[in-house]
Amino acid sequence: MLLLSRKAIITPVVICACILGVGLIQFPELQKLINRKQSASLETLEKEIKSENLRLKFLQKMPSFSYDNFIADLVYLNFLQYFGDDEVRDKTGYSLSPEYFEIILKYDPRFLAAYRSLSVSTSLYAAMPERAIAISEKGLKSLSPSVPEKSYYVWRYKGIDELLFLGDAKAAQKSFATAAKWASKFSDAESQMIANTSQRTAEFLSRNPNSKYAQISTWAMVLNNQADERTQKRAISEIEVLGGKVITTPEGTHQIIFPPKD
């Protein structure tokens, strides 16, 4: 009985120590990286990026002790700090973005908001759409049309990456068609809107793999997807290059005018 009692006490202590260790490993070092800003040399920042990468690799391999969602949330907060530090990212780039999401979606593949951040940070900023798609495909194995709610968005993000950053119209068509199929199972206005726009994009691509309409529609998804200012500028620029126009309404929404011909 005494042995069992000791085990009952020691096990939670060990688990808590490990979880606390994650925080101690992650936050102070990441905070140092963030606080350096313009005063740090590029060499110093690169060393710290390598150190952060080693910590992320450790987190990828360490046992979770059933604290999967806690670890995913913690690493996602770390990512938001990393991604939001524009001054340092302008110097070092966004190469660690996929490393964060390998961990986040390993521990919580149903973390819907993470997929949106994965697409933007890894495909658009880090220029690694292959990694973003591979991570999404792995996560999709744990999803279904209703779990989590609005999981059809993951297929949309995947389709965006395939079309805009890989130029793979065939794969994008399948992703948008699947998004439409999953969204059509629900009767609410948002799901029906996603089902209709995804189906139209898939049809554009089936008729014309090089469809400007499909590409403009997809950049419009990026533009209207809670995008930061830099992403909005990139999306508007790409739409204009394709012959479209973007009008910002007084309410702050964006209206897209398509070119006369596809």
mmCIF file with all atom_site columns, C-alpha atoms in Angstrom, residues 142-258:
data_model
loop_
_atom_site.group_PDB
_atom_site.id
_atom_site.type_symbol
_atom_site.label_atom_id
_atom_site.label_alt_id
_atom_site.label_comp_id
_atom_site.label_asym_id
_atom_site.label_entity_id
_atom_site.label_seq_id
_atom_site.pdbx_PDB_ins_code
_atom_site.Cartn_x
_atom_site.Cartn_y
_atom_site.Cartn_z
_atom_site.occupancy
_atom_site.B_iso_or_equiv
_atom_site.pdbx_formal_charge
_atom_site.auth_seq_id
_atom_site.auth_comp_id
_atom_site.auth_asym_id
_atom_site.auth_atom_id
_atom_site.pdbx_PDB_model_num
ATOM 1   C CA . SER A 1 142 ? -7.859  12.796 -37.895 1.00 0.00 ? 142 SER A CA 1
ATOM 2   C CA . LEU A 1 143 ? -10.683 14.974 -39.242 1.00 0.00 ? 143 LEU A CA 1
ATOM 3   C CA . SER A 1 144 ? -14.179 14.283 -40.530 1.00 0.00 ? 144 SER A CA 1
ATOM 4   C CA . PRO A 1 145 ? -16.878 16.579 -41.996 1.00 0.00 ? 145 PRO A CA 1
ATOM 5   C CA . SER A 1 146 ? -18.248 17.312 -38.508 1.00 0.00 ? 146 SER A CA 1
ATOM 6   C CA . VAL A 1 147 ? -15.167 16.920 -36.273 1.00 0.00 ? 147 VAL A CA 1
ATOM 7   C CA . PRO A 1 148 ? -14.095 19.555 -35.574 1.00 0.00 ? 148 PRO A CA 1
ATOM 8   C CA . GLU A 1 149 ? -16.876 21.949 -36.512 1.00 0.00 ? 149 GLU A CA 1
ATOM 9   C CA . LYS A 1 150 ? -16.129 23.695 -39.840 1.00 0.00 ? 150 LYS A CA 1
ATOM 10  C CA . SER A 1 151 ? -13.312 21.288 -40.646 1.00 0.00 ? 151 SER A CA 1
ATOM 11  C CA . TYR A 1 152 ? -14.048 21.894 -44.343 1.00 0.00 ? 152 TYR A CA 1
ATOM 12  C CA . TYR A 1 153 ? -11.834 24.979 -44.019 1.00 0.00 ? 153 TYR A CA 1
ATOM 13  C CA . VAL A 1 154 ? -8.761  22.732 -43.820 1.00 0.00 ? 154 VAL A CA 1
ATOM 14  C CA . TRP A 1 155 ? -9.466  21.473 -47.341 1.00 0.00 ? 155 TRP A CA 1
ATOM 15  C CA . ARG A 1 156 ? -9.818  25.089 -48.475 1.00 0.00 ? 156 ARG A CA 1
ATOM 16  C CA . TYR A 1 157 ? -6.453  26.077 -46.999 1.00 0.00 ? 157 TYR A CA 1
ATOM 17  C CA . LYS A 1 158 ? -4.868  23.041 -48.646 1.00 0.00 ? 158 LYS A CA 1
ATOM 18  C CA . GLY A 1 159 ? -6.449  23.949 -51.991 1.00 0.00 ? 159 GLY A CA 1
ATOM 19  C CA . ILE A 1 160 ? -5.153  27.520 -51.693 1.00 0.00 ? 160 ILE A CA 1
ATOM 20  C CA . ASP A 1 161 ? -1.606  26.278 -51.140 1.00 0.00 ? 161 ASP A CA 1
ATOM 21  C CA . GLU A 1 162 ? -1.822  23.793 -54.011 1.00 0.00 ? 162 GLU A CA 1
ATOM 22  C CA . LEU A 1 163 ? -3.160  26.293 -56.515 1.00 0.00 ? 163 LEU A CA 1
ATOM 23  C CA . LEU A 1 164 ? -1.379  29.523 -55.627 1.00 0.00 ? 164 LEU A CA 1
ATOM 24  C CA . PHE A 1 165 ? 2.001   28.291 -54.425 1.00 0.00 ? 165 PHE A CA 1
ATOM 25  C CA . LEU A 1 166 ? 2.501   24.974 -56.227 1.00 0.00 ? 166 LEU A CA 1
ATOM 26  C CA . GLY A 1 167 ? 0.449   25.629 -59.353 1.00 0.00 ? 167 GLY A CA 1
ATOM 27  C CA . ASP A 1 168 ? -1.091  22.163 -58.970 1.00 0.00 ? 168 ASP A CA 1
ATOM 28  C CA . ALA A 1 169 ? -4.572  22.816 -60.363 1.00 0.00 ? 169 ALA A CA 1
ATOM 29  C CA . LYS A 1 170 ? -5.573  19.130 -60.357 1.00 0.00 ? 170 LYS A CA 1
ATOM 30  C CA . ALA A 1 171 ? -4.810  18.669 -56.645 1.00 0.00 ? 171 ALA A CA 1
ATOM 31  C CA . ALA A 1 172 ? -6.448  22.020 -55.844 1.00 0.00 ? 172 ALA A CA 1
ATOM 32  C CA . GLN A 1 173 ? -9.597  21.017 -57.725 1.00 0.00 ? 173 GLN A CA 1
ATOM 33  C CA . LYS A 1 174 ? -9.897  17.881 -55.582 1.00 0.00 ? 174 LYS A CA 1
ATOM 34  C CA . SER A 1 175 ? -9.330  19.860 -52.374 1.00 0.00 ? 175 SER A CA 1
ATOM 35  C CA . PHE A 1 176 ? -11.948 22.502 -53.223 1.00 0.00 ? 176 PHE A CA 1
ATOM 36  C CA . ALA A 1 177 ? -14.415 19.819 -54.318 1.00 0.00 ? 177 ALA A CA 1
ATOM 37  C CA . THR A 1 178 ? -13.924 18.010 -51.003 1.00 0.00 ? 178 THR A CA 1
ATOM 38  C CA . ALA A 1 179 ? -14.353 21.294 -49.103 1.00 0.00 ? 179 ALA A CA 1
ATOM 39  C CA . ALA A 1 180 ? -17.633 21.822 -50.967 1.00 0.00 ? 180 ALA A CA 1
ATOM 40  C CA . LYS A 1 181 ? -18.778 18.264 -50.187 1.00 0.00 ? 181 LYS A CA 1
ATOM 41  C CA . TRP A 1 182 ? -18.011 18.575 -46.470 1.00 0.00 ? 182 TRP A CA 1
ATOM 42  C CA . ALA A 1 183 ? -19.550 22.060 -46.168 1.00 0.00 ? 183 ALA A CA 1
ATOM 43  C CA . SER A 1 184 ? -22.725 21.048 -48.039 1.00 0.00 ? 184 SER A CA 1
ATOM 44  C CA . LYS A 1 185 ? -23.621 18.687 -45.190 1.00 0.00 ? 185 LYS A CA 1
ATOM 45  C CA . PHE A 1 186 ? -24.574 21.705 -43.047 1.00 0.00 ? 186 PHE A CA 1
ATOM 46  C CA . SER A 1 187 ? -27.500 24.092 -43.514 1.00 0.00 ? 187 SER A CA 1
ATOM 47  C CA . ASP A 1 188 ? -26.115 27.247 -41.848 1.00 0.00 ? 188 ASP A CA 1
ATOM 48  C CA . ALA A 1 189 ? -25.398 30.275 -44.055 1.00 0.00 ? 189 ALA A CA 1
ATOM 49  C CA . GLU A 1 190 ? -21.603 30.182 -43.628 1.00 0.00 ? 190 GLU A CA 1
ATOM 50  C CA . SER A 1 191 ? -21.313 26.504 -44.569 1.00 0.00 ? 191 SER A CA 1
ATOM 51  C CA . GLN A 1 192 ? -23.576 26.936 -47.576 1.00 0.00 ? 192 GLN A CA 1
ATOM 52  C CA . MET A 1 193 ? -21.564 29.947 -48.745 1.00 0.00 ? 193 MET A CA 1
ATOM 53  C CA . ILE A 1 194 ? -18.314 27.944 -48.432 1.00 0.00 ? 194 ILE A CA 1
ATOM 54  C CA . ALA A 1 195 ? -19.898 24.996 -50.256 1.00 0.00 ? 195 ALA A CA 1
ATOM 55  C CA . ASN A 1 196 ? -20.986 27.225 -53.163 1.00 0.00 ? 196 ASN A CA 1
ATOM 56  C CA . THR A 1 197 ? -17.737 29.183 -53.553 1.00 0.00 ? 197 THR A CA 1
ATOM 57  C CA . SER A 1 198 ? -15.588 26.047 -53.217 1.00 0.00 ? 198 SER A CA 1
ATOM 58  C CA . GLN A 1 199 ? -17.694 24.211 -55.791 1.00 0.00 ? 199 GLN A CA 1
ATOM 59  C CA . ARG A 1 200 ? -17.434 27.122 -58.233 1.00 0.00 ? 200 ARG A CA 1
ATOM 60  C CA . THR A 1 201 ? -13.656 27.229 -57.828 1.00 0.00 ? 201 THR A CA 1
ATOM 61  C CA . ALA A 1 202 ? -13.447 23.466 -58.414 1.00 0.00 ? 202 ALA A CA 1
ATOM 62  C CA . GLU A 1 203 ? -15.582 23.841 -61.564 1.00 0.00 ? 203 GLU A CA 1
ATOM 63  C CA . PHE A 1 204 ? -13.419 26.694 -62.888 1.00 0.00 ? 204 PHE A CA 1
ATOM 64  C CA . LEU A 1 205 ? -10.361 24.474 -62.466 1.00 0.00 ? 205 LEU A CA 1
ATOM 65  C CA . SER A 1 206 ? -12.013 21.447 -64.089 1.00 0.00 ? 206 SER A CA 1
ATOM 66  C CA . ARG A 1 207 ? -12.821 23.496 -67.205 1.00 0.00 ? 207 ARG A CA 1
ATOM 67  C CA . ASN A 1 208 ? -9.562  25.434 -67.280 1.00 0.00 ? 208 ASN A CA 1
ATOM 68  C CA . PRO A 1 209 ? -6.619  24.443 -65.044 1.00 0.00 ? 209 PRO A CA 1
ATOM 69  C CA . ASN A 1 210 ? -5.062  27.870 -65.703 1.00 0.00 ? 210 ASN A CA 1
ATOM 70  C CA . SER A 1 211 ? -8.262  29.738 -64.862 1.00 0.00 ? 211 SER A CA 1
ATOM 71  C CA . LYS A 1 212 ? -7.633  33.334 -63.823 1.00 0.00 ? 212 LYS A CA 1
ATOM 72  C CA . TYR A 1 213 ? -11.088 33.383 -62.244 1.00 0.00 ? 213 TYR A CA 1
ATOM 73  C CA . ALA A 1 214 ? -10.124 30.457 -60.014 1.00 0.00 ? 214 ALA A CA 1
ATOM 74  C CA . GLN A 1 215 ? -6.836  32.088 -59.039 1.00 0.00 ? 215 GLN A CA 1
ATOM 75  C CA . ILE A 1 216 ? -8.512  35.426 -58.320 1.00 0.00 ? 216 ILE A CA 1
ATOM 76  C CA . SER A 1 217 ? -11.203 33.685 -56.264 1.00 0.00 ? 217 SER A CA 1
ATOM 77  C CA . THR A 1 218 ? -8.513  31.881 -54.299 1.00 0.00 ? 218 THR A CA 1
ATOM 78  C CA . TRP A 1 219 ? -6.525  35.060 -53.625 1.00 0.00 ? 219 TRP A CA 1
ATOM 79  C CA . ALA A 1 220 ? -9.835  36.612 -52.517 1.00 0.00 ? 220 ALA A CA 1
ATOM 80  C CA . MET A 1 221 ? -10.112 33.796 -49.935 1.00 0.00 ? 221 MET A CA 1
ATOM 81  C CA . VAL A 1 222 ? -6.659  34.759 -48.652 1.00 0.00 ? 222 VAL A CA 1
ATOM 82  C CA . LEU A 1 223 ? -7.625  38.432 -48.600 1.00 0.00 ? 223 LEU A CA 1
ATOM 83  C CA . ASN A 1 224 ? -10.810 37.872 -46.628 1.00 0.00 ? 224 ASN A CA 1
ATOM 84  C CA . ASN A 1 225 ? -9.389  35.265 -44.262 1.00 0.00 ? 225 ASN A CA 1
ATOM 85  C CA . GLN A 1 226 ? -8.554  37.556 -41.318 1.00 0.00 ? 226 GLN A CA 1
ATOM 86  C CA . ALA A 1 227 ? -5.331  38.450 -43.137 1.00 0.00 ? 227 ALA A CA 1
ATOM 87  C CA . ASP A 1 228 ? -2.739  40.806 -41.663 1.00 0.00 ? 228 ASP A CA 1
ATOM 88  C CA . GLU A 1 229 ? -1.837  43.976 -43.550 1.00 0.00 ? 229 GLU A CA 1
ATOM 89  C CA . ARG A 1 230 ? 1.155   42.479 -45.373 1.00 0.00 ? 230 ARG A CA 1
ATOM 90  C CA . THR A 1 231 ? -0.867  39.477 -46.558 1.00 0.00 ? 231 THR A CA 1
ATOM 91  C CA . GLN A 1 232 ? -3.702  41.743 -47.697 1.00 0.00 ? 232 GLN A CA 1
ATOM 92  C CA . LYS A 1 233 ? -1.289  43.806 -49.804 1.00 0.00 ? 233 LYS A CA 1
ATOM 93  C CA . ARG A 1 234 ? 0.156   40.660 -51.382 1.00 0.00 ? 234 ARG A CA 1
ATOM 94  C CA . ALA A 1 235 ? -3.321  39.301 -52.178 1.00 0.00 ? 235 ALA A CA 1
ATOM 95  C CA . ILE A 1 236 ? -4.504  42.600 -53.706 1.00 0.00 ? 236 ILE A CA 1
ATOM 96  C CA . SER A 1 237 ? -1.325  42.828 -55.798 1.00 0.00 ? 237 SER A CA 1
ATOM 97  C CA . GLU A 1 238 ? -1.761  39.259 -57.102 1.00 0.00 ? 238 GLU A CA 1
ATOM 98  C CA . ILE A 1 239 ? -5.431  39.878 -57.953 1.00 0.00 ? 239 ILE A CA 1
ATOM 99  C CA . GLU A 1 240 ? -4.485  42.997 -59.920 1.00 0.00 ? 240 GLU A CA 1
ATOM 100 C CA . VAL A 1 241 ? -1.723  41.142 -61.787 1.00 0.00 ? 241 VAL A CA 1
ATOM 101 C CA . LEU A 1 242 ? -4.355  38.589 -62.857 1.00 0.00 ? 242 LEU A CA 1
ATOM 102 C CA . GLY A 1 243 ? -6.537  41.384 -64.228 1.00 0.00 ? 243 GLY A CA 1
ATOM 103 C CA . GLY A 1 244 ? -8.949  41.774 -61.349 1.00 0.00 ? 244 GLY A CA 1
ATOM 104 C CA . LYS A 1 245 ? -9.705  44.803 -59.196 1.00 0.00 ? 245 LYS A CA 1
ATOM 105 C CA . VAL A 1 246 ? -10.259 45.114 -55.453 1.00 0.00 ? 246 VAL A CA 1
ATOM 106 C CA . ILE A 1 247 ? -12.638 47.721 -54.072 1.00 0.00 ? 247 ILE A CA 1
ATOM 107 C CA . THR A 1 248 ? -12.690 48.333 -50.330 1.00 0.00 ? 248 THR A CA 1
ATOM 108 C CA . THR A 1 249 ? -16.177 49.206 -49.117 1.00 0.00 ? 249 THR A CA 1
ATOM 109 C CA . PRO A 1 250 ? -16.882 51.794 -46.382 1.00 0.00 ? 250 PRO A CA 1
ATOM 110 C CA . GLU A 1 251 ? -17.552 48.846 -44.055 1.00 0.00 ? 251 GLU A CA 1
ATOM 111 C CA . GLY A 1 252 ? -14.000 47.601 -44.614 1.00 0.00 ? 252 GLY A CA 1
ATOM 112 C CA . THR A 1 253 ? -14.903 44.548 -46.703 1.00 0.00 ? 253 THR A CA 1
ATOM 113 C CA . HIS A 1 254 ? -13.362 43.790 -50.097 1.00 0.00 ? 254 HIS A CA 1
ATOM 114 C CA . GLN A 1 255 ? -15.311 43.549 -53.336 1.00 0.00 ? 255 GLN A CA 1
ATOM 115 C CA . ILE A 1 256 ? -13.647 41.744 -56.234 1.00 0.00 ? 256 ILE A CA 1
ATOM 116 C CA . ILE A 1 257 ? -14.226 42.745 -59.879 1.00 0.00 ? 257 ILE A CA 1
ATOM 117 C CA . PHE A 1 258 ? -13.210 39.972 -62.261 1.00 0.00 ? 258 PHE A CA 1
#
